[in-house]
Structures are given as C-alpha cells and as structure tokens.
Coordinates of C-alpha atoms in Angstrom, one line a residue:
Chain A
M194 CA -0.2 0.0 -0.1
S195 CA 2.7 2.4 1.1
D196 CA 4.3 1.4 -2.2
W197 CA 2.0 2.0 -4.6
S198 CA 1.0 5.2 -3.0
S199 CA 4.8 6.7 -2.7
A200 CA 5.4 5.9 -6.1
V201 CA 2.3 7.6 -7.4
A202 CA 3.1 10.5 -4.8
A203 CA 6.7 10.6 -6.5
E204 CA 5.0 10.3 -10.1
V205 CA 2.7 13.3 -9.6
E206 CA 4.8 15.5 -7.5
A207 CA 7.3 15.4 -10.2
I208 CA 4.8 16.2 -13.1
A209 CA 3.6 18.9 -10.8
A210 CA 7.3 20.6 -10.2
A211 CA 7.8 20.4 -14.2
V212 CA 4.6 22.1 -14.8
L213 CA 5.1 24.7 -12.4
T214 CA 8.6 25.8 -14.4
C215 CA 6.5 26.5 -17.5
P216 CA 6.7 30.2 -17.4
A217 CA 3.0 30.3 -18.9
V218 CA 1.7 28.5 -15.7
A219 CA 1.2 30.5 -12.9
A220 CA 0.1 28.3 -10.1
L221 CA -1.7 24.8 -10.4
H222 CA -5.5 24.7 -10.5
G223 CA -7.7 22.0 -9.2
G224 CA -10.6 22.9 -11.6
P225 CA -14.1 22.9 -11.6
L226 CA -15.2 21.4 -7.7
A227 CA -11.5 20.5 -7.6
Q228 CA -12.1 17.7 -9.4
T229 CA -8.3 17.2 -10.9
V230 CA -6.7 15.7 -7.9
T231 CA -4.6 13.6 -6.4
L232 CA -5.7 12.2 -2.8
L233 CA -2.4 11.0 -0.8
P234 CA -2.3 9.3 2.6
G235 CA -2.3 12.9 4.4
R236 CA -2.1 15.0 1.4
R237 CA -3.8 15.9 -1.7
I238 CA -1.9 17.6 -4.6
E239 CA -4.3 19.4 -6.4
G240 CA -3.8 20.3 -10.7
V241 CA -2.8 16.8 -11.4
Q242 CA -4.3 13.8 -11.9
L243 CA -2.8 10.6 -13.4
T244 CA -5.5 7.3 -15.1
E245 CA -3.8 4.6 -16.5
D246 CA -4.2 6.0 -19.9
R247 CA -4.9 10.2 -19.6
V248 CA -3.1 12.5 -17.5
R249 CA -5.0 15.5 -16.5
I250 CA -3.3 18.6 -15.6
G251 CA -5.3 21.8 -14.3
V252 CA -3.2 25.3 -14.1
V253 CA -3.6 28.9 -13.8
A254 CA -2.3 30.9 -16.7
A255 CA -0.2 33.8 -16.3
Y256 CA -1.3 36.9 -18.1
G257 CA -0.5 37.3 -21.9
A258 CA 0.6 34.2 -22.1
P259 CA -1.7 32.4 -24.8
V260 CA -2.9 29.1 -24.3
A261 CA -1.4 27.7 -27.2
L262 CA 2.2 28.6 -25.9
L263 CA 1.0 27.0 -22.3
T264 CA -0.2 24.0 -23.6
A265 CA 2.8 23.7 -25.9
Q266 CA 5.3 24.4 -22.8
V267 CA 3.4 22.1 -20.2
H268 CA 3.4 19.0 -23.1
A269 CA 7.2 19.7 -23.3
A270 CA 7.9 20.0 -19.7
V271 CA 6.0 16.4 -18.8
R272 CA 6.6 14.5 -22.1
E273 CA 9.4 12.4 -20.8
L274 CA 7.5 11.7 -17.2
V275 CA 4.3 10.3 -18.7
G276 CA 5.3 7.6 -20.4
G277 CA 3.6 9.1 -23.4
R278 CA 0.1 9.0 -22.2
P279 CA -2.2 11.8 -23.5
V280 CA -1.8 15.0 -21.8
D281 CA -5.5 17.2 -20.8
V282 CA -4.7 20.7 -20.2
H283 CA -7.2 22.6 -18.5
V284 CA -6.9 26.4 -17.8
G285 CA -8.9 26.8 -14.8
D286 CA -8.2 30.6 -14.4
L287 CA -6.2 33.7 -15.7
Q288 CA -3.6 35.4 -13.2
L289 CA -4.5 39.3 -13.5
P290 CA -1.5 41.7 -13.6
E291 CA -3.1 43.3 -10.9
E292 CA -4.3 40.3 -9.0
Q293 CA -3.0 39.4 -5.7
P294 CA -2.6 35.8 -4.6
Q295 CA -6.5 35.5 -3.6
A296 CA -6.7 36.4 0.4
L297 CA -9.7 33.7 0.7
P298 CA -9.6 30.4 -0.6
A299 CA -11.5 30.5 -4.1
G300 CA -14.3 28.3 -4.8
S301 CA -16.1 28.6 -1.4
G302 CA -18.5 31.2 -2.7
S303 CA -18.8 30.1 -6.7
Chain B
M210 CA -8.7 -5.1 -38.8
T211 CA -9.7 -2.9 -36.1
Q212 CA -8.1 0.1 -38.3
T213 CA -10.5 -0.1 -41.1
P214 CA -13.5 0.6 -39.2
S215 CA -12.3 3.4 -36.8
S216 CA -11.0 5.5 -40.2
T217 CA -14.2 5.4 -41.9
S218 CA -16.2 6.5 -38.7
T219 CA -13.8 9.0 -38.6
A220 CA -14.4 9.9 -42.1
S221 CA -18.2 9.7 -41.5
T222 CA -17.8 12.2 -38.4
S223 CA -15.6 15.1 -40.5
T224 CA -18.2 14.6 -43.4
S225 CA -21.2 15.2 -40.4
S226 CA -19.6 18.0 -38.9
A227 CA -18.0 19.7 -41.4
L228 CA -18.7 23.0 -40.2
T229 CA -16.0 22.2 -37.2
Q230 CA -13.8 20.3 -38.8
S231 CA -13.0 23.0 -41.5
A232 CA -11.4 24.8 -39.3
P233 CA -8.8 22.7 -37.1
S234 CA -8.7 23.7 -33.5
A235 CA -5.0 23.7 -31.8
L236 CA -7.0 23.1 -28.5
Q237 CA -7.7 19.1 -29.9
T238 CA -4.9 17.1 -30.6
N239 CA -3.7 13.5 -30.0
Q240 CA -1.4 14.3 -27.1
G241 CA -4.2 15.6 -25.2
R242 CA -7.2 17.8 -24.9
T243 CA -6.7 21.4 -23.7
T244 CA -10.2 23.1 -22.4
V245 CA -10.1 26.3 -21.2
A246 CA -12.2 27.8 -18.0
D247 CA -15.2 30.2 -18.3
G248 CA -13.5 32.7 -16.1
V249 CA -10.7 32.9 -18.5
V250 CA -12.6 34.1 -21.2
Q251 CA -14.5 35.9 -19.1
K252 CA -11.6 37.8 -17.7
I253 CA -10.1 38.0 -21.5
A254 CA -12.9 39.5 -23.1
G255 CA -13.6 42.3 -19.8
L256 CA -10.1 43.8 -19.8
A257 CA -10.7 43.5 -23.9
A258 CA -13.8 45.6 -23.4
R259 CA -12.4 48.0 -21.0
E260 CA -9.6 49.2 -23.0
V261 CA -11.4 50.6 -25.5
S262 CA -12.2 54.2 -25.3
G263 CA -15.7 55.4 -25.0
V264 CA -16.3 52.4 -22.7
Y265 CA -16.8 53.9 -19.6
A266 CA -17.7 50.8 -17.6
L267 CA -18.8 47.2 -17.9
G268 CA -21.7 45.9 -15.8
G269 CA -25.6 46.5 -15.6
G270 CA -26.8 48.8 -12.9
A271 CA -27.3 46.1 -10.1
A272 CA -23.4 44.6 -10.8
R273 CA -22.0 47.9 -10.6
A274 CA -23.6 48.6 -7.2
F275 CA -22.2 45.4 -5.8
G276 CA -19.1 46.6 -7.3
A277 CA -18.9 49.7 -5.7
L278 CA -19.5 47.4 -2.7
R279 CA -16.9 45.4 -3.0
E280 CA -14.4 48.1 -3.4
R281 CA -14.9 49.4 -0.2
I282 CA -14.3 45.8 1.6
P283 CA -10.4 45.8 2.5
G284 CA -8.5 43.1 0.0
G285 CA -11.7 43.3 -2.5
T286 CA -11.2 44.2 -5.8
Q287 CA -13.3 44.9 -8.5
S288 CA -13.8 41.6 -10.7
A289 CA -12.2 41.8 -14.1
G290 CA -15.5 39.7 -15.1
M291 CA -18.1 41.9 -14.2
G292 CA -20.5 42.7 -17.1
V293 CA -19.6 39.9 -19.0
S294 CA -21.0 36.3 -19.3
V295 CA -19.8 33.5 -21.4
E296 CA -20.3 30.3 -22.8
V297 CA -17.4 28.3 -23.9
G298 CA -17.5 24.8 -25.7
E299 CA -14.5 22.6 -26.7
K300 CA -13.6 24.9 -29.6
Q301 CA -16.0 28.0 -29.7
A302 CA -17.2 30.5 -27.3
A303 CA -20.0 33.3 -27.2
V304 CA -19.6 36.7 -25.7
D305 CA -22.3 39.0 -23.8
L306 CA -21.1 42.1 -22.8
D307 CA -23.4 44.7 -20.3
L308 CA -21.5 48.3 -20.6
V309 CA -21.3 51.7 -19.9
T310 CA -20.7 54.2 -22.8
D311 CA -18.9 57.6 -22.3
Y312 CA -21.1 60.2 -23.2
G313 CA -20.4 61.9 -26.9
A314 CA -19.3 58.4 -28.0
P315 CA -20.7 56.9 -30.8
I316 CA -22.5 54.2 -29.6
A317 CA -22.3 51.8 -32.7
E318 CA -18.8 52.8 -33.5
V319 CA -17.7 51.8 -29.6
A320 CA -19.9 48.4 -30.3
R321 CA -17.7 47.4 -33.1
S322 CA -14.4 48.2 -31.2
V323 CA -15.7 46.3 -28.7
R324 CA -16.8 43.5 -30.4
R325 CA -13.2 43.7 -32.7
N326 CA -11.2 43.9 -29.5
V327 CA -13.0 41.2 -27.8
I328 CA -12.7 38.8 -30.5
N329 CA -9.3 39.7 -31.3
S330 CA -8.6 38.9 -27.6
V331 CA -10.1 35.9 -26.8
E332 CA -9.3 34.2 -30.6
S333 CA -5.5 34.9 -29.9
M334 CA -5.2 34.0 -26.0
T335 CA -7.5 31.2 -26.2
G336 CA -7.4 29.3 -29.3
L337 CA -11.3 29.3 -29.2
Q338 CA -13.2 30.4 -32.2
V339 CA -15.9 33.7 -31.0
T340 CA -19.1 33.1 -32.4
E341 CA -20.7 35.9 -31.0
V342 CA -20.5 38.7 -29.0
N343 CA -23.8 40.6 -28.0
I344 CA -23.0 44.0 -26.6
A345 CA -25.8 45.8 -24.5
V346 CA -25.1 49.4 -23.8
N347 CA -27.0 49.8 -20.0
D348 CA -26.4 53.5 -19.6
V349 CA -24.3 57.0 -20.7
H350 CA -21.8 58.0 -18.5
L351 CA -22.4 61.7 -18.4
P352 CA -19.9 64.2 -17.3
S353 CA -22.3 65.9 -14.7
D354 CA -22.3 62.4 -13.0
D355 CA -19.1 63.0 -11.9
E356 CA -19.0 66.6 -10.7
G357 CA -20.8 65.9 -7.1
Q358 CA -18.0 63.2 -6.5
Q359 CA -14.4 65.4 -8.2
E360 CA -15.2 68.7 -7.2
P361 CA -14.5 68.9 -3.5
A362 CA -16.4 71.7 -1.2
R363 CA -16.2 75.0 -2.8
V364 CA -16.3 76.8 0.3
Q365 CA -14.0 75.1 3.6

C-alpha cells in the first residue's frame, strides 16, 4: 500500500514540479469543484491527476501567455514523465497582473 | 482489422460535422485535449472591452452597485469579469457584454470596436473561435455625473 502510494506520489510530484517550471503557468488549479486532484495518504496535490491511459493537468495561466503557448510548454515539460499518455490541459483561471494571490480560498463562494 | 472501421467512422464524423472540422482547432490534439474555463474567457473579454476608449464601465446597474460595494471592502477588488457572461465549448465561445459608454462616444462605433477587440483578444489568447459578441449598452455616463464626486466643497 505504502509502496504504491509513494510511487504515485513521486510521479505526481515530479509532474507538478515540471508543470510549475513553465513560464506561462502561474499556479496549479484543481479545476471546477476541485476534480483534478490526486489524493494521497494525509495530503492532496491539486492540478494533477493520473489514470492508466490519460494525464489531466489543471493550471492557472499567467497573463499574456496564449493558451497554445502554455499547452506547448506543459506538453514539453511533462513529455518524458508521462510515458506517452495523452496530456489533457485545463486552464482553470487567468492570473491578472494587478491581482494579488487571493486572501480567501477560491471556490468557497462559487 | 480494427484500423479500417475506425478510419471509416472518423471519415463519417468529419463529413457530418464539416463546419467544425473545417477550422481545425489547436486545442484538440492526439497528445491530449486542452480546455479553457469560463472564468478565463470572462477575464480576457472584460479587459479587452474595458481597453476600448468610449467604454466607461462594464456591468449593469446591479452589478456595478455590488462592484462599488466590493471595492470598499478591504482586500476586495472589482472583478475583471463584471458585466461579462460567456459560454465556452470545446472549440468555440460566445460572449455577452453589459456596458456603459461615455457621453459623446458614438455607440455603434464603440460597439464595433469592442466586438473587434474582444474577438481578437479571446481568439489569440485562448485559440477558441468566438462565434458572437452580444453587446448591451445599459447607460451613458454623463460628464455631470462626476461633478458631485470630483469637486471638493466650494467653501472650506
């Protein structure tokens, strides 16, 4: 059990770290109702979800970066980590230049 | 064996949905799908509309009243998506805007510029095809509306 979860945790963390290195990505995003999430013993990693045949990634785009550029960066960053699985990218929000990181957790209202 | 039926089925779908297939989208690829949330399109459209000169503000009466209230709350900001409602599909998006124009700006021309700017911004930033931009002009901002707020008391 712990072997399985630690292997998954390592894989998910590697993918999350690779996605965050993309300049067009401001943050990871759990998607609507925080569905794109990996649940691990004692913690959760939002924005990355692995299944046998697909990889789902949710991100917040940095302002000014076209989605096509963002997708290309994410695909390039995770290509070697996903073993040929298709990577679905969901752009859940856009970080505006004047926006501070939110003081209140998003999604509690909407 | 299995290749042949799958290729015929894709051929039949491409003919049945010729309209969507004629404009291949960068969002759907063999390496995975890309989806864009409503809020993203809303923010981009809101900023693009606000940029156009002749646009005083976005939002209807109620939305602007709440926006003014939110601005007074510490840490609260006016939302970029105020007065903008969107419908986003896999390849296309439609935008509805409520806006207030400046007095003296030709409304038809403002609407045309807003529409052009919104379509340009959303299409270039998201890759979604914008099918329509509906614009409702709710109010005209008169120069006299500001006078009460801008001028300090005449006698001190």
